[in-house]
Coordinates of N, CA and C in Angstrom, one line a residue:
X1 N -2.0 -3.5 2.0 CA -1.5 -4.8 2.5 C -0.1 -4.6 3.1
X2 N 0.1 -5.1 4.2 CA 1.4 -5.0 4.9 C 2.4 -6.0 4.3
X3 N 3.7 -5.7 4.4 CA 4.7 -6.6 3.8 C 4.6 -8.0 4.3
X4 N 4.2 -8.2 5.6 CA 4.1 -9.5 6.2 C 2.8 -10.2 5.9
X5 N 2.0 -9.6 5.0 CA 0.7 -10.2 4.7 C 0.8 -11.6 4.1
X6 N -0.4 -12.3 4.3 CA -0.4 -13.7 3.8 C 0.0 -14.0 2.4
X7 N -0.3 -13.0 1.5 CA 0.0 -13.2 0.1 C 1.5 -13.5 -0.1
X8 N 2.3 -12.9 0.7 CA 3.8 -13.1 0.5 C 4.3 -14.2 1.3
X9 N 3.4 -14.9 2.0 CA 3.9 -16.0 2.9 C 3.8 -17.3 2.1
X10 N 3.1 -17.3 0.9 CA 3.0 -18.5 0.1 C 1.6 -19.1 0.3
X11 N 1.2 -19.9 -0.7 CA -0.2 -20.5 -0.7 C -0.5 -21.5 0.4
X12 N 0.6 -22.0 1.1 CA 0.3 -23.0 2.1 C 0.0 -22.5 3.5
X13 N 0.4 -21.3 3.8 CA 0.2 -20.7 5.1 C -1.3 -20.4 5.3
X14 N -1.8 -20.7 6.5 CA -3.2 -20.4 6.8 C -3.5 -18.9 6.8
X15 N -4.7 -18.5 6.4 CA -5.0 -17.1 6.5 C -5.3 -16.8 8.0
X16 N -5.0 -15.5 8.3 CA -5.4 -15.1 9.7 C -7.0 -15.0 9.7
X17 N -7.6 -15.0 10.8 CA -9.0 -14.8 10.9 C -9.5 -13.5 10.3
X18 N -8.7 -12.5 10.4 CA -9.0 -11.2 9.9 C -9.0 -11.2 8.3
X19 N -7.9 -11.8 7.8 CA -7.8 -11.9 6.3 C -8.9 -12.8 5.7
X20 N -9.2 -13.9 6.4 CA -10.3 -14.8 6.0 C -11.6 -14.0 5.9
X21 N -11.9 -13.3 7.0 CA -13.1 -12.5 7.1 C -13.2 -11.4 6.0
X22 N -12.1 -10.8 5.7 CA -12.0 -9.8 4.7 C -12.4 -10.4 3.3
X23 N -11.8 -11.5 3.0 CA -12.1 -12.2 1.7 C -13.6 -12.6 1.6
X24 N -14.1 -13.1 2.7 CA -15.5 -13.6 2.7 C -16.5 -12.4 2.7
X25 N -16.1 -11.3 3.3 CA -17.0 -10.1 3.4 C -16.9 -9.3 2.1
X26 N -16.0 -9.6 1.2 CA -15.8 -8.9 -0.1 C -15.8 -9.8 -1.3
X27 N -17.0 -10.4 -1.6 CA -17.1 -11.2 -2.8 C -16.7 -10.4 -4.0
X28 N -16.2 -11.0 -5.1 CA -15.7 -10.3 -6.3 C -16.8 -10.2 -7.3
X29 N -16.9 -9.1 -8.0 CA -17.8 -9.0 -9.2 C -17.4 -10.0 -10.2
X30 N -18.3 -10.7 -10.8 CA -18.0 -11.9 -11.6 C -17.2 -11.4 -12.9
X31 N -17.6 -10.3 -13.5 CA -16.9 -9.8 -14.7 C -15.4 -9.5 -14.4
X32 N -15.2 -8.9 -13.2 CA -13.8 -8.7 -12.8 C -13.1 -10.0 -12.6
X33 N -13.7 -10.9 -11.9 CA -13.1 -12.3 -11.7 C -12.8 -13.0 -13.0
X34 N -13.7 -12.9 -13.9 CA -13.5 -13.6 -15.2 C -12.3 -12.9 -16.0
X35 N -12.3 -11.6 -16.0 CA -11.2 -10.8 -16.6 C -9.8 -11.2 -16.0
X36 N -9.8 -11.3 -14.7 CA -8.5 -11.7 -14.0 C -8.1 -13.1 -14.3
X37 N -9.1 -14.0 -14.4 CA -8.8 -15.4 -14.8 C -8.1 -15.4 -16.2
X38 N -8.6 -14.7 -17.1 CA -8.0 -14.6 -18.5 C -6.6 -14.0 -18.5
X39 N -6.4 -13.1 -17.6 CA -5.1 -12.5 -17.4 C -4.1 -13.4 -16.8
X40 N -4.6 -14.2 -15.7 CA -3.7 -15.1 -15.0 C -3.3 -16.4 -15.7
X41 N -4.3 -16.8 -16.6 CA -4.1 -18.1 -17.2 C -2.8 -18.4 -18.0
X42 N -2.3 -17.5 -18.8 CA -1.1 -17.7 -19.5 C 0.1 -17.9 -18.6
X43 N 0.1 -17.1 -17.5 CA 1.2 -17.3 -16.5 C 1.1 -18.6 -15.8
X44 N -0.2 -19.0 -15.4 CA -0.4 -20.2 -14.7 C -0.1 -21.4 -15.6
X45 N -0.2 -21.3 -16.9 CA 0.1 -22.4 -17.8 C 1.6 -22.4 -18.1
X46 N 2.4 -21.5 -17.6 CA 3.8 -21.4 -17.8 C 4.2 -20.7 -19.1
X47 N 3.2 -20.1 -19.7 CA 3.5 -19.5 -21.0 C 3.9 -18.0 -21.0
X48 N 3.8 -17.4 -19.8 CA 4.2 -16.0 -19.6 C 4.9 -15.8 -18.3
X49 N 6.2 -15.3 -18.5 CA 7.0 -14.9 -17.3 C 7.0 -13.4 -17.2
X50 N 6.5 -12.9 -16.1 CA 6.4 -11.4 -16.0 C 7.3 -10.8 -15.1
X51 N 8.0 -11.6 -14.3 CA 9.0 -11.1 -13.4 C 10.3 -11.8 -13.5
X52 N 11.4 -11.1 -13.2 CA 12.7 -11.8 -13.1 C 12.9 -12.0 -11.6
X53 N 12.8 -13.2 -11.1 CA 12.9 -13.5 -9.7 C 14.2 -12.9 -9.1
X54 N 14.2 -12.2 -8.0 CA 15.4 -11.6 -7.5 C 15.3 -11.8 -6.0
X55 N 16.3 -12.4 -5.4 CA 16.2 -12.6 -3.9 C 17.3 -11.7 -3.3
X56 N 16.9 -11.0 -2.3 CA 17.8 -10.1 -1.6 C 18.0 -10.7 -0.2
X57 N 19.2 -11.0 0.1 CA 19.5 -11.7 1.4 C 19.6 -10.6 2.5
X58 N 18.9 -10.9 3.6 CA 19.0 -10.0 4.7 C 19.4 -10.9 5.9
X59 N 19.6 -10.3 7.1 CA 20.0 -11.0 8.2 C 18.9 -12.0 8.7
X60 N 17.6 -11.6 8.5 CA 16.5 -12.4 8.9 C 16.1 -13.4 7.9
X61 N 15.9 -13.1 6.7 CA 15.5 -14.0 5.7 C 15.6 -13.5 4.3
X62 N 15.7 -14.3 3.3 CA 15.8 -13.8 1.9 C 14.4 -13.4 1.5
X63 N 14.3 -12.3 0.7 CA 13.0 -11.9 0.3 C 13.0 -11.9 -1.3
X64 N 11.9 -12.1 -1.9 CA 11.8 -12.0 -3.3 C 10.7 -12.9 -3.8
X65 N 10.6 -13.1 -5.1 CA 9.6 -13.9 -5.7 C 10.1 -15.2 -6.3
X66 N 9.6 -16.4 -5.9 CA 10.0 -17.6 -6.5 C 9.6 -17.7 -7.9
X67 N 10.4 -18.4 -8.7 CA 10.1 -18.5 -10.2 C 9.1 -19.6 -10.4
X68 N 7.9 -19.4 -10.0 CA 6.8 -20.4 -10.2 C 5.7 -19.8 -11.0
X69 N 4.9 -20.6 -11.7 CA 3.7 -20.1 -12.4 C 2.8 -19.3 -11.5
X70 N 2.6 -19.7 -10.3 CA 1.6 -19.0 -9.4 C 2.1 -17.6 -9.1
X71 N 3.4 -17.4 -8.9 CA 3.9 -16.1 -8.6 C 3.9 -15.2 -9.8
X72 N 4.2 -15.7 -11.0 CA 4.1 -14.9 -12.2 C 2.7 -14.5 -12.4
X73 N 1.7 -15.4 -12.2 CA 0.3 -15.1 -12.3 C -0.1 -14.1 -11.3
X74 N 0.3 -14.2 -10.1 CA -0.1 -13.2 -9.1 C 0.4 -11.8 -9.4
X75 N 1.7 -11.7 -9.9 CA 2.2 -10.4 -10.2 C 1.5 -9.8 -11.4
X76 N 1.1 -10.6 -12.4 CA 0.4 -10.0 -13.5 C -1.0 -9.6 -13.1
X77 N -1.7 -10.3 -12.2 CA -3.0 -9.9 -11.7 C -2.8 -8.7 -10.8
X78 N -1.8 -8.6 -10.0 CA -1.6 -7.5 -9.1 C -1.4 -6.2 -10.0
X79 N -0.6 -6.3 -11.0 CA -0.4 -5.1 -11.9 C -1.7 -4.7 -12.5
X80 N -2.6 -5.6 -12.9 CA -3.9 -5.2 -13.5 C -4.8 -4.6 -12.5
X81 N -4.8 -5.2 -11.3 CA -5.6 -4.6 -10.2 C -5.2 -3.2 -9.8
X82 N -3.8 -3.0 -9.8 CA -3.3 -1.7 -9.4 C -3.6 -0.7 -10.6
X83 N -3.7 -1.2 -11.8 CA -4.0 -0.3 -12.9 C -5.5 0.1 -12.9
X84 N -6.4 -0.9 -12.5 CA -7.8 -0.6 -12.4 C -8.2 0.3 -11.2
X85 N -7.4 0.1 -10.1 CA -7.7 0.8 -8.9 C -6.5 1.6 -8.5
X86 N -6.2 2.7 -9.2 CA -4.9 3.4 -9.0 C -4.8 4.2 -7.7
X87 N -3.6 4.5 -7.3 CA -3.3 5.2 -6.1 C -3.7 6.7 -6.1
X88 N -3.6 7.4 -7.2 CA -4.0 8.8 -7.3 C -3.2 9.7 -6.4
X89 N -2.0 9.2 -6.0 CA -1.0 10.0 -5.2 C -1.5 10.4 -3.8
X90 N -2.5 9.6 -3.3 CA -3.0 9.8 -1.9 C -1.9 9.4 -0.9
X91 N -0.9 8.7 -1.5 CA 0.2 8.1 -0.6 C 1.2 9.2 -0.2
X92 N 1.1 10.3 -0.8 CA 2.1 11.4 -0.5 C 3.2 11.4 -1.5
X93 N 3.2 10.5 -2.5 CA 4.2 10.6 -3.5 C 3.9 11.8 -4.4
X94 N 4.9 12.2 -5.1 CA 4.7 13.4 -6.0 C 4.5 13.0 -7.5
X95 N 4.4 11.7 -7.7 CA 4.1 11.2 -9.1 C 5.4 11.1 -9.9
X96 N 6.5 11.5 -9.4 CA 7.8 11.5 -10.1 C 8.4 10.1 -10.0
X97 N 9.5 9.9 -10.7 CA 10.2 8.6 -10.7 C 11.4 8.6 -9.7
X98 N 11.4 9.6 -8.8 CA 12.5 9.6 -7.8 C 12.3 8.4 -6.9
X99 N 13.5 8.0 -6.3 CA 13.5 6.8 -5.5 C 12.5 6.9 -4.3
X100 N 12.6 8.1 -3.6 CA 11.7 8.3 -2.5 C 10.2 8.3 -2.8
X101 N 9.9 8.9 -4.0 CA 8.5 9.0 -4.4 C 8.0 7.6 -4.8
X102 N 8.8 6.8 -5.5 CA 8.4 5.4 -5.9 C 8.3 4.5 -4.7
X103 N 9.2 4.7 -3.7 CA 9.1 3.9 -2.5 C 7.8 4.2 -1.7
X104 N 7.5 5.5 -1.6 CA 6.3 5.8 -0.9 C 5.0 5.3 -1.6
X105 N 5.0 5.4 -2.9 CA 3.9 4.9 -3.7 C 3.8 3.4 -3.6
X106 N 4.9 2.7 -3.7 CA 4.9 1.2 -3.6 C 4.4 0.7 -2.2
X107 N 4.8 1.4 -1.2 CA 4.4 1.0 0.2 C 2.9 1.2 0.3
X108 N 2.4 2.3 -0.2 CA 1.0 2.7 -0.1 C 0.2 1.7 -1.0
X109 N 0.6 1.5 -2.2 CA -0.2 0.6 -3.1 C -0.5 -0.7 -2.5
X110 N 0.4 -1.3 -1.8 CA 0.2 -2.6 -1.3 C -0.8 -2.7 -0.1
X111 N -1.2 -1.5 0.3 CA -2.3 -1.5 1.3 C -3.7 -1.2 0.7
X112 N -3.7 -0.9 -0.6 CA -4.9 -0.3 -1.2 C -5.7 -1.3 -1.9
X113 N -6.9 -0.9 -2.5 CA -7.9 -1.7 -3.1 C -7.3 -2.6 -4.1
X114 N -6.4 -2.1 -5.0 CA -5.9 -3.0 -6.0 C -5.2 -4.2 -5.5
X115 N -4.3 -4.0 -4.5 CA -3.6 -5.1 -3.9 C -4.5 -6.1 -3.2
X116 N -5.5 -5.5 -2.5 CA -6.4 -6.4 -1.7 C -7.3 -7.2 -2.7
X117 N -7.7 -6.5 -3.8 CA -8.5 -7.2 -4.8 C -7.7 -8.4 -5.4
X118 N -6.4 -8.2 -5.7 CA -5.6 -9.2 -6.3 C -5.5 -10.4 -5.3
X119 N -5.3 -10.1 -4.0 CA -5.2 -11.2 -3.1 C -6.5 -12.0 -3.0
X120 N -7.6 -11.2 -2.9 CA -8.9 -11.9 -2.8 C -9.2 -12.8 -4.0
X121 N -8.8 -12.2 -5.2 CA -9.0 -13.0 -6.4 C -8.2 -14.3 -6.4
X122 N -6.9 -14.1 -6.0 CA -6.0 -15.3 -6.1 C -6.4 -16.4 -5.1
X123 N -6.8 -16.0 -3.9 CA -7.2 -17.0 -2.9 C -8.4 -17.8 -3.5
X124 N -9.3 -17.1 -4.1 CA -10.5 -17.8 -4.7 C -10.2 -18.6 -5.9
X125 N -9.3 -18.1 -6.8 CA -8.9 -18.8 -8.0 C -8.2 -20.1 -7.6
X126 N -7.2 -20.0 -6.7 CA -6.5 -21.2 -6.3 C -7.4 -22.2 -5.5
X127 N -8.4 -21.6 -4.8 CA -9.3 -22.5 -4.1 C -10.1 -23.3 -5.1
X128 N -10.5 -22.7 -6.2 CA -11.2 -23.5 -7.3 C -10.3 -24.6 -7.9
X129 N -9.1 -24.2 -8.1 CA -8.1 -25.2 -8.7 C -7.9 -26.3 -7.7
X130 N -7.8 -26.0 -6.4 CA -7.6 -27.0 -5.4 C -8.8 -27.9 -5.3
X131 N -10.0 -27.4 -5.4 CA -11.3 -28.2 -5.4 C -11.3 -29.1 -6.5
X132 N -10.8 -28.7 -7.7 CA -10.7 -29.6 -8.9 C -9.7 -30.7 -8.6
X133 N -8.5 -30.4 -8.1 CA -7.5 -31.4 -7.9 C -7.9 -32.4 -6.8
X134 N -8.8 -31.9 -5.9 CA -9.3 -32.8 -4.8 C -10.4 -33.7 -5.3
X135 N -10.9 -33.5 -6.5 CA -12.0 -34.3 -7.1 C -13.4 -33.8 -6.7
X136 N -13.5 -32.6 -6.2 CA -14.8 -32.1 -5.7 C -15.6 -31.7 -6.9
X137 N -15.0 -31.3 -8.0 CA -15.7 -30.7 -9.2 C -16.0 -31.6 -10.3
X138 N -15.9 -32.9 -10.1 CA -16.1 -33.9 -11.2 C -17.3 -33.7 -12.0
X139 N -18.4 -33.4 -11.4 CA -19.7 -33.2 -12.1 C -19.7 -31.9 -13.0
X140 N -18.8 -31.0 -12.7 CA -18.7 -29.8 -13.5 C -17.5 -29.7 -14.5
X141 N -16.8 -30.8 -14.6 CA -15.6 -30.8 -15.4 C -16.0 -30.9 -16.9
X142 N -15.6 -29.9 -17.7 CA -15.9 -29.9 -19.1 C -14.6 -30.1 -20.0
X143 N -13.6 -30.6 -19.3 CA -12.3 -30.8 -20.1 C -12.5 -31.9 -21.1
X144 N -12.0 -31.6 -22.3 CA -12.1 -32.5 -23.4 C -11.0 -33.6 -23.3
X145 N -11.3 -34.7 -23.9 CA -10.4 -35.8 -23.8 C -9.1 -35.4 -24.6
X146 N -8.0 -35.8 -24.0 CA -6.6 -35.5 -24.5 C -6.3 -34.0 -24.5
X147 N -7.1 -33.2 -23.8 CA -6.8 -31.8 -23.7 C -5.6 -31.6 -22.7
X148 N -4.8 -30.6 -23.0 CA -3.7 -30.3 -22.1 C -4.1 -29.3 -20.9
X149 N -5.2 -28.7 -21.1 CA -5.7 -27.8 -20.0 C -7.1 -28.2 -19.5
X150 N -7.4 -27.9 -18.3 CA -8.6 -28.3 -17.7 C -9.7 -27.2 -18.0
X151 N -10.9 -27.5 -18.0 CA -12.0 -26.5 -18.1 C -13.2 -26.9 -17.2
X152 N -13.9 -25.9 -16.7 CA -15.1 -26.2 -15.9 C -16.3 -25.5 -16.5
X153 N -17.4 -25.9 -16.0 CA -18.6 -25.1 -16.3 C -18.4 -23.7 -15.8
X154 N -18.8 -22.6 -16.5 CA -18.7 -21.2 -16.0 C -19.3 -21.0 -14.6
X155 N -20.3 -21.9 -14.3 CA -20.9 -21.8 -13.0 C -19.9 -21.9 -11.8
X156 N -18.8 -22.7 -12.1 CA -17.8 -22.9 -11.0 C -17.2 -21.6 -10.7
X157 N -16.9 -20.7 -11.7 CA -16.3 -19.5 -11.5 C -17.2 -18.4 -10.9
X158 N -18.5 -18.5 -11.3 CA -19.5 -17.6 -10.7 C -19.5 -17.9 -9.2
X159 N -19.5 -19.2 -8.9 CA -19.6 -19.6 -7.4 C -18.3 -19.2 -6.7
X160 N -17.2 -19.4 -7.4 CA -15.9 -19.1 -6.8 C -15.7 -17.6 -6.4
X161 N -16.3 -16.8 -7.2 CA -16.2 -15.3 -7.0 C -16.9 -14.9 -5.7
X162 N -17.9 -15.7 -5.2 CA -18.7 -15.3 -4.1 C -18.7 -16.3 -2.9
X163 N -18.3 -17.5 -3.1 CA -18.5 -18.5 -2.0 C -17.5 -18.3 -0.9
X164 N -17.9 -18.7 0.3 CA -17.0 -18.5 1.5 C -15.9 -19.5 1.5
X165 N -14.7 -19.1 2.0 CA -13.5 -19.9 2.1 C -13.2 -20.1 3.6
X166 N -12.4 -21.1 3.9 CA -12.0 -21.3 5.3 C -10.5 -20.7 5.4
X167 N -10.0 -20.8 6.6 CA -8.7 -20.2 6.8 C -7.5 -21.0 6.1
X168 N -7.8 -22.2 5.7 CA -6.9 -23.0 4.9 C -7.0 -22.7 3.4
X169 N -7.7 -21.6 3.0 CA -7.8 -21.2 1.6 C -8.6 -22.2 0.8
X170 N -9.5 -22.9 1.4 CA -10.4 -23.9 0.7 C -11.8 -23.4 0.8
X171 N -12.6 -23.7 -0.3 CA -14.0 -23.4 -0.2 C -14.7 -24.4 0.7
X172 N -15.7 -24.0 1.4 CA -16.5 -24.9 2.2 C -17.3 -25.7 1.2
X173 N -17.0 -27.0 1.1 CA -17.4 -27.9 0.0 C -18.9 -27.8 -0.2
X174 N -19.7 -28.1 0.8 CA -21.1 -28.2 0.6 C -21.7 -26.9 0.0
X175 N -21.3 -25.8 0.6 CA -21.9 -24.5 0.2 C -21.4 -24.2 -1.2
X176 N -20.1 -24.5 -1.5 CA -19.5 -24.2 -2.8 C -20.3 -25.0 -3.9
X177 N -20.5 -26.3 -3.6 CA -21.3 -27.1 -4.6 C -22.7 -26.6 -4.8
X178 N -23.3 -26.2 -3.7 CA -24.7 -25.7 -3.7 C -24.7 -24.5 -4.6
X179 N -23.8 -23.6 -4.4 CA -23.7 -22.3 -5.1 C -23.5 -22.6 -6.6
X180 N -22.6 -23.6 -6.9 CA -22.4 -23.9 -8.3 C -23.6 -24.4 -9.0
X181 N -24.4 -25.3 -8.3 CA -25.6 -25.9 -8.9 C -26.7 -24.8 -9.1
X182 N -26.7 -23.8 -8.1 CA -27.7 -22.7 -8.3 C -27.3 -21.8 -9.5
X183 N -26.0 -21.6 -9.6 CA -25.5 -20.8 -10.8 C -25.8 -21.5 -12.1
X184 N -25.6 -22.9 -12.1 CA -25.9 -23.6 -13.3 C -27.3 -23.5 -13.7
X185 N -28.2 -23.6 -12.7 CA -29.7 -23.5 -12.9 C -30.0 -22.1 -13.5
X186 N -29.4 -21.1 -12.9 CA -29.6 -19.7 -13.4 C -29.1 -19.5 -14.8
X187 N -27.9 -20.1 -15.1 CA -27.4 -20.0 -16.5 C -28.3 -20.7 -17.5
X188 N -28.8 -21.9 -17.1 CA -29.7 -22.6 -18.0 C -31.0 -21.9 -18.3
X189 N -31.5 -21.3 -17.2 CA -32.8 -20.5 -17.3 C -32.5 -19.3 -18.2
X190 N -31.4 -18.6 -18.1 CA -31.1 -17.5 -18.9 C -30.9 -17.9 -20.4
X191 N -30.3 -19.0 -20.6 CA -30.1 -19.5 -22.0 C -31.4 -19.9 -22.6
X192 N -32.3 -20.5 -21.8 CA -33.7 -20.8 -22.3 C -34.4 -19.6 -22.7
X193 N -34.3 -18.5 -21.9 CA -35.0 -17.2 -22.2 C -34.5 -16.6 -23.4
X194 N -33.1 -16.7 -23.6 CA -32.5 -16.2 -24.8 C -33.0 -16.9 -26.1
X195 N -33.2 -18.2 -26.0 CA -33.7 -19.0 -27.1 C -35.1 -18.6 -27.4
X196 N -35.9 -18.4 -26.4 CA -37.3 -18.1 -26.6 C -37.5 -16.7 -27.2
X197 N -36.6 -15.8 -26.9 CA -36.6 -14.4 -27.4 C -36.3 -14.5 -28.9
X198 N -35.4 -15.4 -29.3 CA -34.9 -15.5 -30.7 C -36.0 -16.0 -31.6
X199 N -37.0 -16.8 -31.0 CA -38.0 -17.4 -31.9 C -39.0 -16.4 -32.4

């Protein structure tokens, strides 16, 4: 991922056609998606701060990470994705902690599978949260009364891992809802099979 990539431009900037196609052409494995949700949730809830925001002023613009739950969550997800999909020194770094080696590794890592996976996950995760806040997911809302956190049917996340998004980082509503309903049906059928096997 290049430094000017959408992920560093903030969640309101529209995706480029290429970035949108990349996300839609690479649906996420549900187990990975679910693991990353569990990792992101404490930071999204404001319970985990994983970075010390630091802004470096340059002539063109300040760069750095805003102190927001979304950015803390993104960094913790990025770290996990880079751990799961390591660089293996293909970047030309020598594996040492020297400034030059670390700089080469960091520049390379942001173009690799780990960073791309983190971006794909985060666009999909925030897309599901946006759909909830827009009232699209009312029929799948499993939040308990007086609960401080929201919860959905697992089918929402199955569908979010694979459903197409548009350039505004939103799921295509009809297709997203159809996918959720299909996932719910599949989950119910699987549960019924499990119960029959137990008898």
